Short mmCIF file of C-alpha atoms in Angstrom, two decimals:
data_model
loop_
_atom_site.label_atom_id
_atom_site.label_comp_id
_atom_site.label_asym_id
_atom_site.label_seq_id
_atom_site.Cartn_x
_atom_site.Cartn_y
_atom_site.Cartn_z
CA MET A 1 17.46 -12.29 -2.26
CA THR A 2 19.19 -12.69 -5.62
CA ALA A 3 18.46 -10.48 -8.61
CA GLN A 4 16.88 -13.46 -10.34
CA ALA A 5 14.57 -14.04 -7.37
CA THR A 6 13.36 -10.46 -7.06
CA VAL A 7 9.88 -9.75 -8.33
CA LEU A 8 9.31 -7.64 -11.41
CA SER A 9 7.46 -4.34 -11.19
CA ALA A 10 6.51 -1.66 -13.66
CA PRO A 11 4.29 1.43 -13.86
CA LEU A 12 0.80 0.66 -15.11
CA GLU A 13 -1.43 3.36 -16.57
CA PRO A 14 -4.76 2.01 -17.82
CA GLY A 15 -7.17 4.56 -19.24
CA PHE A 16 -10.14 5.15 -21.50
CA ASP A 17 -12.57 7.90 -22.47
CA TYR A 18 -15.95 7.46 -20.79
CA THR A 19 -18.92 8.98 -22.64
CA ARG A 20 -22.32 9.39 -21.00
CA SER A 21 -25.55 11.18 -21.82
CA TYR A 22 -26.57 14.05 -19.57
CA GLY A 23 -30.34 13.86 -19.64
CA PRO A 24 -32.65 16.89 -19.84
CA LEU A 25 -31.99 18.47 -16.42
CA LEU A 26 -28.25 17.93 -16.15
CA GLY A 27 -27.96 18.85 -19.83
CA ARG A 28 -29.33 22.30 -19.05
CA PHE A 29 -27.06 22.58 -15.99
CA ALA A 30 -24.05 21.77 -18.20
CA ALA A 31 -25.17 24.22 -20.89
CA GLY A 32 -25.31 26.91 -18.21
CA LEU A 33 -21.71 26.21 -17.19
CA ARG A 34 -20.59 26.66 -20.78
CA GLN A 35 -22.18 30.15 -20.62
CA CYS A 36 -20.67 30.96 -17.17
CA ARG A 37 -24.00 30.36 -15.44
CA ILE A 38 -24.51 28.14 -12.40
CA LEU A 39 -27.91 26.50 -11.93
CA GLY A 40 -29.33 24.55 -9.04
CA ALA A 41 -32.22 22.09 -8.89
CA ARG A 42 -35.09 22.87 -6.51
CA GLY A 43 -36.30 19.95 -4.42
CA ALA A 44 -39.78 19.23 -3.10
CA ASP A 45 -38.87 20.89 0.22
CA GLY A 46 -37.76 24.07 -1.58
CA LYS A 47 -34.02 23.48 -1.10
CA VAL A 48 -31.79 24.41 -4.05
CA HIS A 49 -29.15 21.77 -4.76
CA VAL A 50 -25.88 22.79 -6.45
CA PRO A 51 -24.58 21.09 -8.49
CA ALA A 52 -27.99 20.22 -9.90
CA ILE A 53 -29.21 16.71 -9.15
CA GLU A 54 -31.72 14.63 -11.09
CA TYR A 55 -33.72 13.14 -8.22
CA ASP A 56 -35.03 14.57 -4.95
CA PRO A 57 -32.94 13.19 -2.05
CA GLU A 58 -36.03 13.07 0.19
CA THR A 59 -38.74 11.71 -2.12
CA ALA A 60 -36.62 10.17 -4.93
CA ALA A 61 -38.93 11.91 -7.42
CA PRO A 62 -37.35 13.32 -10.61
CA LEU A 63 -36.61 17.04 -10.42
CA SER A 64 -37.35 19.50 -13.20
CA GLU A 65 -37.11 23.06 -11.82
CA LEU A 66 -33.77 24.80 -12.27
CA VAL A 67 -32.84 27.93 -10.30
CA PRO A 68 -30.00 30.33 -11.15
CA VAL A 69 -27.55 30.98 -8.30
CA SER A 70 -24.58 33.26 -7.81
CA ALA A 71 -21.01 32.36 -8.76
CA THR A 72 -19.93 33.73 -5.36
CA GLY A 73 -20.25 31.80 -2.14
CA THR A 74 -18.94 30.86 1.29
CA VAL A 75 -16.44 28.16 2.28
CA ARG A 76 -18.13 25.77 4.72
CA THR A 77 -15.13 23.47 5.25
CA TRP A 78 -11.83 22.76 3.50
CA SER A 79 -8.65 20.65 3.35
CA TRP A 80 -5.22 21.30 1.88
CA GLN A 81 -3.85 19.47 -1.19
CA SER A 82 -0.10 19.81 -0.73
CA ALA A 83 0.89 17.57 -3.66
CA PRO A 84 -1.55 17.91 -6.58
CA LEU A 85 -2.10 14.83 -8.74
CA SER A 86 -2.31 14.66 -12.50
CA GLY A 87 -5.72 15.76 -13.74
CA GLN A 88 -6.61 17.82 -10.66
CA PRO A 89 -7.79 21.42 -11.15
CA LEU A 90 -4.46 23.11 -10.31
CA GLU A 91 -0.83 22.11 -10.73
CA GLN A 92 0.36 23.97 -7.62
CA PRO A 93 -0.81 23.23 -4.03
CA PHE A 94 -4.40 24.33 -3.43
CA ALA A 95 -7.39 23.83 -1.13
CA TRP A 96 -10.33 21.53 -1.65
CA ALA A 97 -13.41 23.24 -0.24
CA LEU A 98 -17.12 22.72 0.17
CA ILE A 99 -18.55 26.00 -1.12
CA GLN A 100 -22.15 27.10 -0.61
CA LEU A 101 -23.02 29.53 -3.39
CA ASP A 102 -25.35 32.44 -2.70
CA GLY A 103 -28.86 31.23 -3.48
CA ALA A 104 -28.00 27.55 -2.89
CA ASP A 105 -28.85 25.40 0.13
CA THR A 106 -26.14 22.80 -0.38
CA ALA A 107 -22.37 23.06 -0.79
CA MET A 108 -20.36 21.96 -3.82
CA LEU A 109 -16.81 20.60 -3.86
CA HIS A 110 -14.22 22.54 -5.83
CA ALA A 111 -10.67 23.88 -5.72
CA VAL A 112 -9.69 27.23 -4.21
CA GLU A 113 -6.49 28.89 -5.39
CA VAL A 114 -4.63 30.54 -2.51
CA PRO A 115 -0.91 31.00 -1.72
CA GLY A 116 -0.99 28.57 1.20
CA PRO A 117 -3.15 27.00 3.90
CA GLU A 118 -2.75 30.09 6.08
CA ALA A 119 -4.84 31.98 3.51
CA MET A 120 -7.80 29.61 3.93
CA HIS A 121 -10.47 29.67 6.62
CA THR A 122 -14.01 28.45 7.07
CA GLY A 123 -16.47 31.22 6.32
CA MET A 124 -14.27 33.01 3.76
CA ARG A 125 -15.93 34.39 0.66
CA VAL A 126 -14.84 33.06 -2.74
CA HIS A 127 -15.91 33.48 -6.35
CA ALA A 128 -15.75 31.27 -9.43
CA ARG A 129 -12.91 31.69 -11.88
CA TRP A 130 -14.08 30.47 -15.28
CA ALA A 131 -11.99 28.45 -17.73
CA ALA A 132 -10.99 30.20 -20.94
CA GLU A 133 -12.33 27.28 -22.99
CA ARG A 134 -15.56 25.70 -21.76
CA ARG A 135 -17.17 22.43 -22.86
CA GLY A 136 -20.27 22.08 -20.73
CA ALA A 137 -18.77 20.34 -17.69
CA ILE A 138 -17.99 21.16 -14.06
CA THR A 139 -14.40 21.85 -15.13
CA ASP A 140 -15.73 24.99 -16.87
CA ILE A 141 -15.20 26.43 -13.39
CA ALA A 142 -11.40 26.38 -13.38
CA CYS A 143 -11.29 27.04 -9.63
CA PHE A 144 -12.48 29.50 -7.00
CA ALA A 145 -10.54 32.54 -5.79
CA PRO A 146 -10.81 34.56 -2.54
CA GLY A 147 -13.14 37.55 -2.36
CA GLU A 148 -16.42 38.63 -3.85
CA GLY A 149 -14.96 38.98 -7.31
CA PRO A 150 -16.26 40.94 -10.25
CA ASP A 151 -19.92 40.29 -11.05
CA GLU A 152 -19.97 40.40 -14.82
CA ARG A 153 -23.72 39.79 -14.97
CA GLY A 154 -24.95 42.38 -12.47
CA GLU A 155 -27.80 40.01 -11.59
CA LEU A 156 -28.51 36.29 -11.54
CA PRO A 157 -28.52 34.79 -15.05
CA GLU A 158 -31.48 33.55 -16.99
CA ILE A 159 -31.80 29.81 -17.45
CA PRO A 160 -30.44 28.85 -20.90
CA ASP A 161 -32.61 27.03 -23.40
CA GLU A 162 -29.67 24.99 -24.68
CA VAL A 163 -29.11 21.42 -23.53
CA GLU A 164 -25.76 19.63 -23.53
CA GLU A 165 -26.37 16.05 -24.64
CA MET A 166 -23.13 14.16 -24.04
CA LEU A 167 -20.06 14.35 -21.79
CA THR A 168 -16.77 12.59 -22.49
CA SER A 169 -14.51 12.20 -19.48
CA PRO A 170 -11.00 10.70 -19.71
CA ILE A 171 -10.53 8.05 -17.03
CA HIS A 172 -6.92 7.27 -16.07
CA LEU A 173 -5.22 5.32 -13.30
CA SER A 174 -1.49 5.42 -12.60
CA TYR A 175 0.15 2.99 -10.20
CA MET A 176 3.10 0.64 -9.79
CA HIS A 177 2.23 -3.00 -10.40
CA ALA A 178 4.37 -5.68 -8.76
CA ALA A 179 4.20 -9.22 -10.10
CA SER A 180 4.25 -12.17 -7.73
CA PRO A 181 7.42 -14.34 -7.60
CA GLN A 182 5.68 -16.97 -9.75
CA GLU A 183 4.53 -14.37 -12.27
CA SER A 184 8.04 -12.89 -12.35
CA THR A 185 9.48 -16.31 -13.23
CA TYR A 186 6.87 -16.65 -15.98
CA LEU A 187 7.63 -13.19 -17.37
CA ARG A 188 11.40 -13.77 -17.36
CA ALA A 189 10.83 -17.00 -19.29
CA LEU A 190 8.83 -15.09 -21.91
CA ALA A 191 11.88 -12.84 -22.42
CA GLU A 192 13.74 -16.07 -23.35
CA GLY A 193 11.03 -17.25 -25.75
CA ARG A 194 9.58 -19.83 -23.35
CA VAL A 195 6.12 -20.23 -21.83
CA LEU A 196 6.10 -21.55 -18.26
CA GLY A 197 3.19 -22.87 -16.24
CA MET A 198 3.03 -24.28 -12.72
CA ARG A 199 1.40 -27.54 -11.65
CA CYS A 200 -0.75 -28.11 -8.58
CA PRO A 201 0.63 -31.05 -6.58
CA VAL A 202 -2.91 -32.19 -5.68
CA CYS A 203 -5.17 -31.84 -8.74
CA ARG A 204 -2.21 -31.77 -11.17
CA LYS A 205 -3.68 -28.85 -13.11
CA VAL A 206 -1.17 -26.65 -14.94
CA TYR A 207 -1.85 -22.93 -14.66
CA VAL A 208 -0.70 -20.47 -17.34
CA PRO A 209 0.09 -17.77 -16.32
CA PRO A 210 1.20 -19.43 -13.09
CA ARG A 211 -0.35 -18.63 -9.73
CA GLY A 212 1.17 -18.82 -6.30
CA ALA A 213 -1.47 -21.29 -5.18
CA CYS A 214 -4.05 -23.57 -6.73
CA PRO A 215 -7.47 -21.88 -6.40
CA VAL A 216 -9.14 -25.30 -6.16
CA ASP A 217 -6.95 -27.01 -3.55
CA GLY A 218 -5.41 -23.97 -1.84
CA VAL A 219 -1.87 -25.38 -1.91
CA PRO A 220 1.29 -23.72 -3.33
CA THR A 221 2.15 -24.40 -6.96
CA GLU A 222 5.91 -24.82 -7.24
CA GLU A 223 6.54 -27.36 -10.02
CA GLU A 224 7.43 -25.53 -13.24
CA VAL A 225 6.11 -26.92 -16.53
CA GLU A 226 7.49 -25.66 -19.84
CA LEU A 227 4.88 -25.62 -22.58
CA GLY A 228 5.21 -25.53 -26.34
CA ASP A 229 3.74 -23.22 -28.97
CA ASN A 230 0.82 -25.38 -30.12
CA ALA A 231 -2.65 -24.80 -28.71
CA THR A 232 -6.42 -25.12 -29.19
CA VAL A 233 -9.04 -22.38 -29.55
CA THR A 234 -11.64 -23.11 -26.86
CA THR A 235 -13.95 -20.15 -27.53
CA PHE A 236 -13.68 -16.83 -29.35
CA CYS A 237 -15.34 -13.65 -30.52
CA VAL A 238 -15.01 -11.62 -33.70
CA VAL A 239 -14.14 -7.97 -33.09
CA ASN A 240 -15.99 -5.78 -35.60
CA VAL A 241 -16.05 -2.43 -33.76
CA PRO A 242 -13.07 -0.04 -34.08
CA PHE A 243 -11.82 1.80 -30.99
CA PRO A 244 -8.95 4.22 -30.18
CA GLY A 245 -5.55 2.56 -29.90
CA GLN A 246 -6.60 -0.51 -31.87
CA ARG A 247 -3.53 -1.99 -33.61
CA ILE A 248 -5.43 -4.35 -35.93
CA LYS A 249 -8.11 -3.33 -38.37
CA PRO A 250 -11.41 -5.16 -37.76
CA PRO A 251 -12.65 -7.76 -38.26
CA TYR A 252 -10.27 -9.94 -36.26
CA VAL A 253 -10.59 -12.63 -33.61
CA CYS A 254 -9.92 -12.61 -29.87
CA ALA A 255 -9.85 -16.17 -28.58
CA TYR A 256 -9.21 -18.17 -25.45
CA ILE A 257 -6.11 -20.22 -26.21
CA LEU A 258 -5.41 -23.50 -24.41
CA LEU A 259 -1.75 -24.44 -24.77
CA ASP A 260 -1.03 -28.16 -25.07
CA GLY A 261 -0.35 -29.43 -21.56
CA ALA A 262 -2.12 -26.51 -19.83
CA ASP A 263 -5.43 -26.59 -18.00
CA ILE A 264 -6.28 -22.88 -18.10
CA PRO A 265 -6.77 -20.94 -21.38
CA PHE A 266 -5.71 -17.32 -21.79
CA LEU A 267 -6.90 -14.55 -24.09
CA HIS A 268 -4.96 -13.73 -27.26
CA ILE A 269 -5.45 -12.82 -30.92
CA VAL A 270 -5.82 -15.23 -33.84
CA LEU A 271 -4.54 -14.03 -37.21
CA GLY A 272 -3.32 -15.74 -40.38
CA CYS A 273 -6.79 -16.61 -41.66
CA GLU A 274 -10.14 -14.98 -42.26
CA ALA A 275 -12.05 -14.19 -39.09
CA SER A 276 -14.93 -16.28 -40.41
CA GLU A 277 -12.66 -19.35 -40.52
CA VAL A 278 -11.85 -19.38 -36.80
CA ARG A 279 -13.80 -22.00 -34.85
CA MET A 280 -13.87 -23.81 -31.52
CA GLY A 281 -11.35 -26.64 -31.52
CA MET A 282 -9.17 -25.00 -34.16
CA ARG A 283 -5.50 -25.90 -33.73
CA VAL A 284 -3.11 -22.95 -33.66
CA ARG A 285 0.50 -22.12 -32.82
CA ALA A 286 2.23 -19.09 -31.33
CA ALA A 287 3.73 -16.56 -33.74
CA TRP A 288 6.54 -14.85 -31.82
CA LYS A 289 7.83 -11.37 -32.51
CA PRO A 290 11.48 -11.04 -33.64
CA ARG A 291 13.86 -11.88 -30.78
CA GLU A 292 15.21 -8.31 -30.58
CA GLU A 293 11.69 -7.14 -29.62
CA TRP A 294 11.23 -9.57 -26.74
CA THR A 295 10.59 -8.17 -23.27
CA THR A 296 9.10 -9.60 -20.09
CA ASN A 297 5.62 -9.57 -21.62
CA LEU A 298 3.10 -11.97 -23.15
CA ALA A 299 3.01 -9.55 -26.10
CA ASN A 300 6.25 -11.29 -27.20
CA ILE A 301 3.75 -13.66 -28.83
CA ASP A 302 2.38 -11.36 -31.51
CA HIS A 303 -0.60 -13.62 -32.25
CA PHE A 304 -1.64 -17.21 -32.82
CA THR A 305 -2.08 -18.63 -36.29
CA PRO A 306 -3.56 -21.90 -37.67
CA ASN A 307 -1.00 -24.73 -37.54
CA GLY A 308 -2.73 -26.98 -40.09
CA GLU A 309 -3.54 -29.80 -37.68
CA PRO A 310 -7.05 -31.37 -37.55
CA ASP A 311 -9.43 -29.74 -35.10
CA ALA A 312 -9.27 -30.99 -31.53
CA PRO A 313 -12.29 -33.10 -30.49
CA PHE A 314 -14.77 -31.17 -28.34
CA GLU A 315 -14.40 -33.48 -25.34
CA SER A 316 -10.67 -32.64 -25.16
CA TYR A 317 -11.33 -29.03 -24.22
CA ALA A 318 -15.02 -28.93 -23.19
CA HIS A 319 -14.23 -28.84 -19.47
CA HIS A 320 -12.07 -25.72 -20.05
CA LEU A 321 -15.00 -23.65 -21.36
#
């Protein structure tokens, strides 16, 4: 396979911060963790669930009674993490274990720090090691360590009156994305300042970005079609809400752009006019970044801007909505 024919690949790391509300029961559980206290929720059958849960697993009724439990417990089962991943509790190899704390009837999953798997066994006693900085989350327990450990309280803690209201958790994925051969051809063309689509030999639709097969007819798409810079706005939305990483100050427009000669619109940004002026049928053209900034990426087109032509008639793009 030639270098030109090889598919393109690159690391992809999407991520965002997810914020959720705790609710009254989990909010008190989280507040306890911030104060180095572990609380369980008592079910209708008297079992104490740790971590605390909001609804009874037997009756599905909401739970309200919290019970303090010990920060020391017993390993019920475990497995070895030989190559820790980013964001896991420890950077060095460690054990994942189901730990039943004294006073609890269920086991919780957490990390145990030991020198190696030979130091782990079912039935061993472990104690919580608290994080130096706590924020009202399960990560306030940095990990568990072997042994009974020092009991700083001397007795089970009182239930705190405080309630944590919100939790923000960073969500990240990291993987290698490989483009298909057709996508690779499309991406290489973008690095040359060209937009390529591929035509279905049956329905004659032109797909941009190209696909390996027509989703309507199920046949390979092999005929390349080079498209120009002019296009039509089929539909759009005005972005008014700021968010982290935003490169354009709101308000601005995200629109589905239908290139002349294509049958599938794609999402891009419309600039060069007031957001209130953008409309369905508006004629626009691609505004490319300087050539020295081009890569194998659709971001080579910085945005679309009005090209001054009369609006396209609705019937010319209605079936693309």
